[in-house]
Tab-separated table of C-alpha atoms and ligand atoms in Angstrom:
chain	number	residue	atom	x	y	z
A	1	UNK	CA	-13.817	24.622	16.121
A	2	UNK	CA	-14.936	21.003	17.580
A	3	UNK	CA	-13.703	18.625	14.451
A	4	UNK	CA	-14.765	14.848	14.758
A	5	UNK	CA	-12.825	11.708	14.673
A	6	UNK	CA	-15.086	8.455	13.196
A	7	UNK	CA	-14.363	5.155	13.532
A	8	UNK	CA	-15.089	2.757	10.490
A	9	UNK	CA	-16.378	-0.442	10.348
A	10	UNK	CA	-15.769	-3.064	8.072
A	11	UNK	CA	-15.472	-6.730	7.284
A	12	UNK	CA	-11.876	-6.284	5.984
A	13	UNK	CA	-10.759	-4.015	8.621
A	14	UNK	CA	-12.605	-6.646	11.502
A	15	UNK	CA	-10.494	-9.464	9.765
A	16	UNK	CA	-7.118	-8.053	9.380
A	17	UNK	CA	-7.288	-6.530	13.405
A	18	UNK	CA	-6.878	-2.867	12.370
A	19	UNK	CA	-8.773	0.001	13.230
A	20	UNK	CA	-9.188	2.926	10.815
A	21	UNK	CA	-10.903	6.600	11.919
A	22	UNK	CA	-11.651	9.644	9.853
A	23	UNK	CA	-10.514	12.529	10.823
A	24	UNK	CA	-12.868	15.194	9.408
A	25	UNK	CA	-11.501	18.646	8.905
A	26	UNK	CA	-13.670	17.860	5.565
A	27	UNK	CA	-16.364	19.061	8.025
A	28	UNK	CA	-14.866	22.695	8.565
A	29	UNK	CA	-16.537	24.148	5.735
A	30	UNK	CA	-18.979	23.369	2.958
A	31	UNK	CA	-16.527	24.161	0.216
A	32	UNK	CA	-13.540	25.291	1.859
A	33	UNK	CA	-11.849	22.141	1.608
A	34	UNK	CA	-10.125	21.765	5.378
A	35	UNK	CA	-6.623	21.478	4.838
A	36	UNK	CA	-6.916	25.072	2.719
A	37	UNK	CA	-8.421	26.466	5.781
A	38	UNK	CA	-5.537	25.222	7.747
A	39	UNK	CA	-2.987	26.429	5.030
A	40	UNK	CA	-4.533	30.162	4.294
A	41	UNK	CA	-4.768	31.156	8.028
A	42	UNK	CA	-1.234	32.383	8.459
A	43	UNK	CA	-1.370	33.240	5.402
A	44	UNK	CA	-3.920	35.865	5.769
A	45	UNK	CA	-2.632	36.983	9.067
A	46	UNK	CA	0.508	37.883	7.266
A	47	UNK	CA	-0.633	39.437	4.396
A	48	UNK	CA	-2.686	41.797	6.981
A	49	UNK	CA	0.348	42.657	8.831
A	50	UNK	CA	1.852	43.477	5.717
A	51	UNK	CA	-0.956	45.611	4.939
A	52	UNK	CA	-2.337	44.044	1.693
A	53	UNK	CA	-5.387	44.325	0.178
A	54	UNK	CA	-5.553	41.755	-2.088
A	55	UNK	CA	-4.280	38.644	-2.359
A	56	UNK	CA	-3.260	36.706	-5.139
A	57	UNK	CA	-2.939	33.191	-6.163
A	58	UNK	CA	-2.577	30.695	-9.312
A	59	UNK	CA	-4.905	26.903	-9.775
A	60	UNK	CA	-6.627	24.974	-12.423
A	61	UNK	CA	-10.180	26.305	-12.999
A	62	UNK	CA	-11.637	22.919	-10.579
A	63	UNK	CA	-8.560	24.147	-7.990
A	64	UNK	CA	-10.082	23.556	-4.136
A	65	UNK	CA	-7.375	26.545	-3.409
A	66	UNK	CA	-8.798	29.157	-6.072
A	67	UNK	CA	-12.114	28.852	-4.194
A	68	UNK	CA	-10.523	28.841	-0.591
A	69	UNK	CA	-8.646	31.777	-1.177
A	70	UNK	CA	-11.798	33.629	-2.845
A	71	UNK	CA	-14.321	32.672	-0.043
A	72	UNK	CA	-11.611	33.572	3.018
A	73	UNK	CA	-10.361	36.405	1.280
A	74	UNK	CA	-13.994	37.844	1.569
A	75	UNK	CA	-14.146	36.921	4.689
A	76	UNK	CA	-11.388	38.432	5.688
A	77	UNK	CA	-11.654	41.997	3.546
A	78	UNK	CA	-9.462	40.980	0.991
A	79	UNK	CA	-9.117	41.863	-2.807
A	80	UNK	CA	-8.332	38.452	-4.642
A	81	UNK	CA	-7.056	37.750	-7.800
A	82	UNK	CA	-7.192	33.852	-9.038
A	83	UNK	CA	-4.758	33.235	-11.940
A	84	UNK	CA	-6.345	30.419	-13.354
A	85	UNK	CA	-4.703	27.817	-15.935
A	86	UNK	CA	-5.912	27.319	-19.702
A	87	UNK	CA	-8.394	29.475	-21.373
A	88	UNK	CA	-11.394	31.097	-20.340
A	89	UNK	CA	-14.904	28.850	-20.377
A	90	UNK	CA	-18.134	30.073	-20.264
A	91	UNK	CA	-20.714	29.486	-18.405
A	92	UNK	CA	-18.348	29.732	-15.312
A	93	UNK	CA	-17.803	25.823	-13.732
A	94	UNK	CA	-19.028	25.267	-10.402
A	95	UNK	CA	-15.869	26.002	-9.197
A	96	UNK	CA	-15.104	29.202	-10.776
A	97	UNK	CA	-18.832	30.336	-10.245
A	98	UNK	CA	-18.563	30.075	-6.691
A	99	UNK	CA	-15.325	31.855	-6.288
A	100	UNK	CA	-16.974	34.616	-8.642
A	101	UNK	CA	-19.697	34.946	-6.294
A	102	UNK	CA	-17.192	35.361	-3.467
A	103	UNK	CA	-15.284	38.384	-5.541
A	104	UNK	CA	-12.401	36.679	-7.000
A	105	UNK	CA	-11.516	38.539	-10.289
A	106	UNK	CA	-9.737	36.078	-12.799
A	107	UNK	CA	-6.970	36.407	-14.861
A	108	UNK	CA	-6.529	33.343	-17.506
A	109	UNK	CA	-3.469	32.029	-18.585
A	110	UNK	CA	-2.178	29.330	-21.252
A	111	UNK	CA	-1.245	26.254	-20.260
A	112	UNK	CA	2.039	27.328	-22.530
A	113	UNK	CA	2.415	30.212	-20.575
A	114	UNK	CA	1.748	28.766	-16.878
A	115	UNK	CA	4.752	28.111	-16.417
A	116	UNK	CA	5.917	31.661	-16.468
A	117	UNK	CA	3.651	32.762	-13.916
A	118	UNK	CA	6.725	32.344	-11.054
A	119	UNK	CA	8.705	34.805	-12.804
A	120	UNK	CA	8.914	38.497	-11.955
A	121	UNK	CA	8.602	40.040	-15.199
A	122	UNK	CA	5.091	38.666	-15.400
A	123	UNK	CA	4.302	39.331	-11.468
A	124	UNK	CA	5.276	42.961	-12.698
A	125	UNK	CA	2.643	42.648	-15.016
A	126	UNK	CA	0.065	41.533	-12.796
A	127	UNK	CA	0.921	44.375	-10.084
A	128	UNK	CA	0.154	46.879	-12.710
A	129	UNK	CA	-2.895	45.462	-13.716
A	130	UNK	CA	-4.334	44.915	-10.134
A	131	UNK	CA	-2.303	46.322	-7.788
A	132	UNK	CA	0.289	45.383	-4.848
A	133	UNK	CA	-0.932	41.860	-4.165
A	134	UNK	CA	0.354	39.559	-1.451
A	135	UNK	CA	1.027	36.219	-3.104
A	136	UNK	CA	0.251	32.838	-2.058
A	137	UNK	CA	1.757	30.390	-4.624
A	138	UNK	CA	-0.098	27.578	-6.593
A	139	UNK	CA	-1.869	24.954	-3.763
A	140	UNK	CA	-0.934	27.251	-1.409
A	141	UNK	CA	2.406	25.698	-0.217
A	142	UNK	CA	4.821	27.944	1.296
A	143	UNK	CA	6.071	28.364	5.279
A	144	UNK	CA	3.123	29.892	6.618
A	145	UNK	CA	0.944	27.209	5.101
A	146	UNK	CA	3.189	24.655	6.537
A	147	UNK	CA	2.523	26.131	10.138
A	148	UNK	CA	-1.147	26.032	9.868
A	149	UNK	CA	-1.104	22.589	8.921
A	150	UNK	CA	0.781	21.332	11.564
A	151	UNK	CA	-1.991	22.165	13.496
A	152	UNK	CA	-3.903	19.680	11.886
A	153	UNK	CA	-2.947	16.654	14.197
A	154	UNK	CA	-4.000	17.414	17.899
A	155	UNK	CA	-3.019	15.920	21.489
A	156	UNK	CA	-5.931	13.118	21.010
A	157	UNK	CA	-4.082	11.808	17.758
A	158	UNK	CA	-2.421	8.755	18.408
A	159	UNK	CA	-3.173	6.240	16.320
A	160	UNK	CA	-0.057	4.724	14.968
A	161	UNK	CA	-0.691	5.319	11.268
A	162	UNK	CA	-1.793	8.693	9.947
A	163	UNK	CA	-2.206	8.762	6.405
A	164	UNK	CA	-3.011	12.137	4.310
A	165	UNK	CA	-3.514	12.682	0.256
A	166	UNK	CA	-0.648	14.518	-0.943
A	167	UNK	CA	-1.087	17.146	-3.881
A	168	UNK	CA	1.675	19.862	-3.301
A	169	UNK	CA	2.968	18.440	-0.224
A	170	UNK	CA	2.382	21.346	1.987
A	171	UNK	CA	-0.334	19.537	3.763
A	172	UNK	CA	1.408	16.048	5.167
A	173	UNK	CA	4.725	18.494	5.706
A	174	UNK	CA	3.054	20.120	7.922
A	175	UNK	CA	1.251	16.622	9.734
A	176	UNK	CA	4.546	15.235	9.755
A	177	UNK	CA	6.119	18.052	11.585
A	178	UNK	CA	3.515	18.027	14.506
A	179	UNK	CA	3.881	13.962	14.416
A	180	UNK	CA	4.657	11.920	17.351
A	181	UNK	CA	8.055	9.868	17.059
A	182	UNK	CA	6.297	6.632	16.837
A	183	UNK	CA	4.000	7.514	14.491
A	184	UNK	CA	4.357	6.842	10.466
A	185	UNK	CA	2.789	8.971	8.274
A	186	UNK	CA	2.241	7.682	5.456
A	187	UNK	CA	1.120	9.978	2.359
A	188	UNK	CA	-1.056	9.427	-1.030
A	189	UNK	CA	0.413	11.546	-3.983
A	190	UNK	CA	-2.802	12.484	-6.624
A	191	UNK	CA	-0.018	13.577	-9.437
A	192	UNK	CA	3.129	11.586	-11.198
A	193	UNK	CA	6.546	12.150	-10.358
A	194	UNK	CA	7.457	11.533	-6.708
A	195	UNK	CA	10.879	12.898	-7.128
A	196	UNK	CA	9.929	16.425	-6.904
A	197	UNK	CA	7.400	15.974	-4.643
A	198	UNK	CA	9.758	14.270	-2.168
A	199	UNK	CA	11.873	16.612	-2.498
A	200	UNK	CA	9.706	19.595	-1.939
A	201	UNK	CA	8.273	17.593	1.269
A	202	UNK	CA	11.854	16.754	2.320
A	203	UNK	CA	12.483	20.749	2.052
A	204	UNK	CA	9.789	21.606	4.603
A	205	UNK	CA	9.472	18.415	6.787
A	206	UNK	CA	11.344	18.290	10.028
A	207	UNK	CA	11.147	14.601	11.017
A	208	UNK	CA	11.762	11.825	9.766
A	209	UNK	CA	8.882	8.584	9.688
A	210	UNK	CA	7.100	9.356	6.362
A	211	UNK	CA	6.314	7.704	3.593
A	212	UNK	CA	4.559	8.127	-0.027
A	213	UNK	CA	2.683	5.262	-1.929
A	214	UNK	CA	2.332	6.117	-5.458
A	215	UNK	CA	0.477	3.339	-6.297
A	216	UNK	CA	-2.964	5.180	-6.152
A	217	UNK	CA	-2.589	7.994	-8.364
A	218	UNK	CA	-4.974	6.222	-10.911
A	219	UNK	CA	-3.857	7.524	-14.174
A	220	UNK	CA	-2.794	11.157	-13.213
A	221	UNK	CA	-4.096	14.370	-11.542
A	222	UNK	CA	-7.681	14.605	-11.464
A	223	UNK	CA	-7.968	11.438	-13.772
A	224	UNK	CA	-10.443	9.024	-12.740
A	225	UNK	CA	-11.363	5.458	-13.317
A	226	UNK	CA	-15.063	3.435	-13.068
A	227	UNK	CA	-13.421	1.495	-9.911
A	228	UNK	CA	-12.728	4.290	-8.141
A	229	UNK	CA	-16.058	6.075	-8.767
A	230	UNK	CA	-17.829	3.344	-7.654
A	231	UNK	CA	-15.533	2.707	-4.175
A	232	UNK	CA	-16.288	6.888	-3.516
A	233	UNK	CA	-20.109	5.426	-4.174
A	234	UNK	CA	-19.974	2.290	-1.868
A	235	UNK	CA	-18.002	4.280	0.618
A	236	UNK	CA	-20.320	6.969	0.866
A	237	UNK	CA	-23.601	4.167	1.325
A	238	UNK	CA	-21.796	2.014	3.637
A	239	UNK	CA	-20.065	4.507	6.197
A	240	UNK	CA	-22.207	7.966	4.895
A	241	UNK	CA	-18.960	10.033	4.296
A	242	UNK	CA	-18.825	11.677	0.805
A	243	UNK	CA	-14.854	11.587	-0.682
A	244	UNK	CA	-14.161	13.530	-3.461
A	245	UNK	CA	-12.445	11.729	-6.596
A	246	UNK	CA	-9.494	13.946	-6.992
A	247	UNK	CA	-7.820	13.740	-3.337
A	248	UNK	CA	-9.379	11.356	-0.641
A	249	UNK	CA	-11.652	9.014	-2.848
A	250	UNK	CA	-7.487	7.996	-3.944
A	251	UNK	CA	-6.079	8.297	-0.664
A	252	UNK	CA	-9.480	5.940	1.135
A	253	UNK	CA	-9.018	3.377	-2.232
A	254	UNK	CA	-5.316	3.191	-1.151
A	255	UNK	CA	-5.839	2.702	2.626
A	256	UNK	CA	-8.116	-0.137	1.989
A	257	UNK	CA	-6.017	-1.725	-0.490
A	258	UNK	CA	-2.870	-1.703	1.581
A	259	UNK	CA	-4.982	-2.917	4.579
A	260	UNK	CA	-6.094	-5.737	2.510
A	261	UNK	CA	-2.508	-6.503	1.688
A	262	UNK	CA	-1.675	-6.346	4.959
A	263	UNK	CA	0.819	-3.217	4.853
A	264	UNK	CA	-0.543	-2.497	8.065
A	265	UNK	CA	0.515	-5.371	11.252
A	266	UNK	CA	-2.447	-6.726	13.016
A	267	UNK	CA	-3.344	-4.324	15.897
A	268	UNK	CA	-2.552	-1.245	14.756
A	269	UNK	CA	-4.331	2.200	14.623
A	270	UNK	CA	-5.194	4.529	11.502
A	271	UNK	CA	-6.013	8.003	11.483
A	272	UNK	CA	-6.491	9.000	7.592
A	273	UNK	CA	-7.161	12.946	7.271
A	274	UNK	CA	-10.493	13.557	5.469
A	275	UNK	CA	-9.260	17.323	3.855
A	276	UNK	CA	-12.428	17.844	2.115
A	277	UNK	CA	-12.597	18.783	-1.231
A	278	UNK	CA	-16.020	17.895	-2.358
A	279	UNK	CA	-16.872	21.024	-3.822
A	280	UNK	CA	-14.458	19.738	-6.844
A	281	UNK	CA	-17.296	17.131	-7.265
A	282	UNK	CA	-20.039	18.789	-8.984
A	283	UNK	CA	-17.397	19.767	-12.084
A	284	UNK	CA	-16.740	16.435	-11.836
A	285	UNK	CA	-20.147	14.955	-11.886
A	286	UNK	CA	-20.802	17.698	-15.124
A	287	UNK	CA	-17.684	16.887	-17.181
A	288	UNK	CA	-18.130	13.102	-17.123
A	289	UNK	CA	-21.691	12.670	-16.658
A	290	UNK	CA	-21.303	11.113	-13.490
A	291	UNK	CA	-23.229	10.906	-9.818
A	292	UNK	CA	-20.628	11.813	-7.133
A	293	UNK	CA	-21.200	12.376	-3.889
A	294	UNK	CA	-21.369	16.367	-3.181
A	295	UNK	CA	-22.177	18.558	-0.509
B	301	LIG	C1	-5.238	20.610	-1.904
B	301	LIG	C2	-5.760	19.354	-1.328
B	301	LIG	C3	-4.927	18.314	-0.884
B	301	LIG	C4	-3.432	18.364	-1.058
B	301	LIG	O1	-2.813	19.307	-0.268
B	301	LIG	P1	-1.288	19.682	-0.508
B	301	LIG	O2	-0.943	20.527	0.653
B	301	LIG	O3	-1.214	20.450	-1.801
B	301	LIG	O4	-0.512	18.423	-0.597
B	301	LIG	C5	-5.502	17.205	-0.311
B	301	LIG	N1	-6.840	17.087	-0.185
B	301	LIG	C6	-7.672	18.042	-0.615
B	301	LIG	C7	-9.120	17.828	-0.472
B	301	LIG	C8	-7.171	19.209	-1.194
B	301	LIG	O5	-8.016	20.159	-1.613
């Protein structure tokens, strides 16, 4: 799989001496956001050797993972089951509709009773309903998906900065474990409440030379503000690369921010991690009447 590295070019960028490139594992797959591809392939290679046949996983009903783990678990001749948070909606969202087309069977629960879904009276449940499953937790975040995303960064990454939106974690624990020593990795959290999230990175990260800025999290998970819209909108028509609004449109808006405050010394080097995500667009673009970039 040949992924790209682009270069962008700016004013800002020209004046402050820094260079920024894109890496674009957004470029894997049309809707199979790329750090999901990275996180479900060990995954999948373990729930064959423990010879599953379906797999089973939790998200919100926009969730990039839901519709990973439906389109791979095809792929791959798996079953899945998507647990999906809050109440059934019909018509189907994008999202849903998509993984529905790719054989995902869903099984809706509260938002009041979400958070029982870890426990193993209810896992009981759900085996009884569907099956023996092999479970992959909510975003995906567990050992094996740490391993596939440490093959994220390759041999021709050495820029001195890599930066890489943080939802879970799993994703920059993974970067930061195949990391150089002299680079910082610096990481974008979408959702409140570092603590946990530092902690759960801090649990599967091996090196030190990280960082998180919450300063871009712009109101919340999935929230989204007018400014922000229109930087995913200016970005897309200046440097043609679509960024969703949930994940990278925060993680780009941060990046250039910092930049402009000059977080970053004159002649240094930025690799930020496109992961994709623009699938999550379109439900997006429906709920809030909106024109976002999608693919
Ligand atoms: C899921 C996702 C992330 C966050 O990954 P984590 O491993 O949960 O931190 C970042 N970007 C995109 C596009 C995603 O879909």
């Amino acid at each position: 799989m040949k992924i790209e590295t682009e270069e962008i070019f700016c004013k800002i960028l020209e004046q402050k001496g820094v260079k920024l490139f894109v890496k674009r594992i957004d470029q894997i797959h049309k809707f199979v956001s790329g750090n999901k591809w990275y996180k479900l392939k060990y995954n999948f290679i373990e729930a064959k050797r423990k010879g599953s046949r379906l797999i089973l996983t939790f998200g919100g009903a926009y969730s990039n993972h839901i519709l990973a783990t439906a389109y791979l678990a095809k792929k791959e001749g798996f079953r899945s089951v998507g647990v999906i948070r809050g109440q059934e909606i019909l018509p189907l969202n994008p999202t849903l509709c998509v993984a529905k087309e790719n054989g995902m069977d869903f099984y809706y629960l509260s938002r009041s009773d979400y958070r029982l879904k870890d426990e193993v009276d209810f896992l009981n449940k759900l085996k009884i309903q569907f099956g023996d499953f092999y479970l992959i937790p909510e975003g995906g975040t567990n050992n094996f998906a740490i391993k596939g995303a440490s093959e994220i960064l390759d041999f021709k990454d050495t820029q001195d900065y890599i930066c890489c939106a943080v939802g879970t974690g799993g994703t920059i624990a993974g970067v930061i474990n195949s990391k150089r020593n002299n680079q910082r990795v610096v990481g974008f959290p979408v959702i409140k409440g570092d603590g946990f999230l530092q902690n759960n990175v801090k649990s599967f990260a091996k090196k030190r030379g990280w960082v998180f800025i919450n300063d871009y999290i712009f109101g919340g998970y999935a929230k989204l503000t007018n400014e922000l819209v229109c930087f995913i909108d200016d970005f897309d028509k200046a440097h043609n690369i679509q960024l969703d609004v949930v994940y990278t449109g925060k993680m780009m808006f941060g990046i250039m921010d910092l930049v402009s405050k000059d977080y970053f010394p004159r002649g240094s080097t930025i690799l930020a991690i496109h992961t994709g995500g623009l699938q999550g667009n379109k439900g997006m673009n429906e709920r809030f009447n909106i024109q976002l970039p999608v693919y």
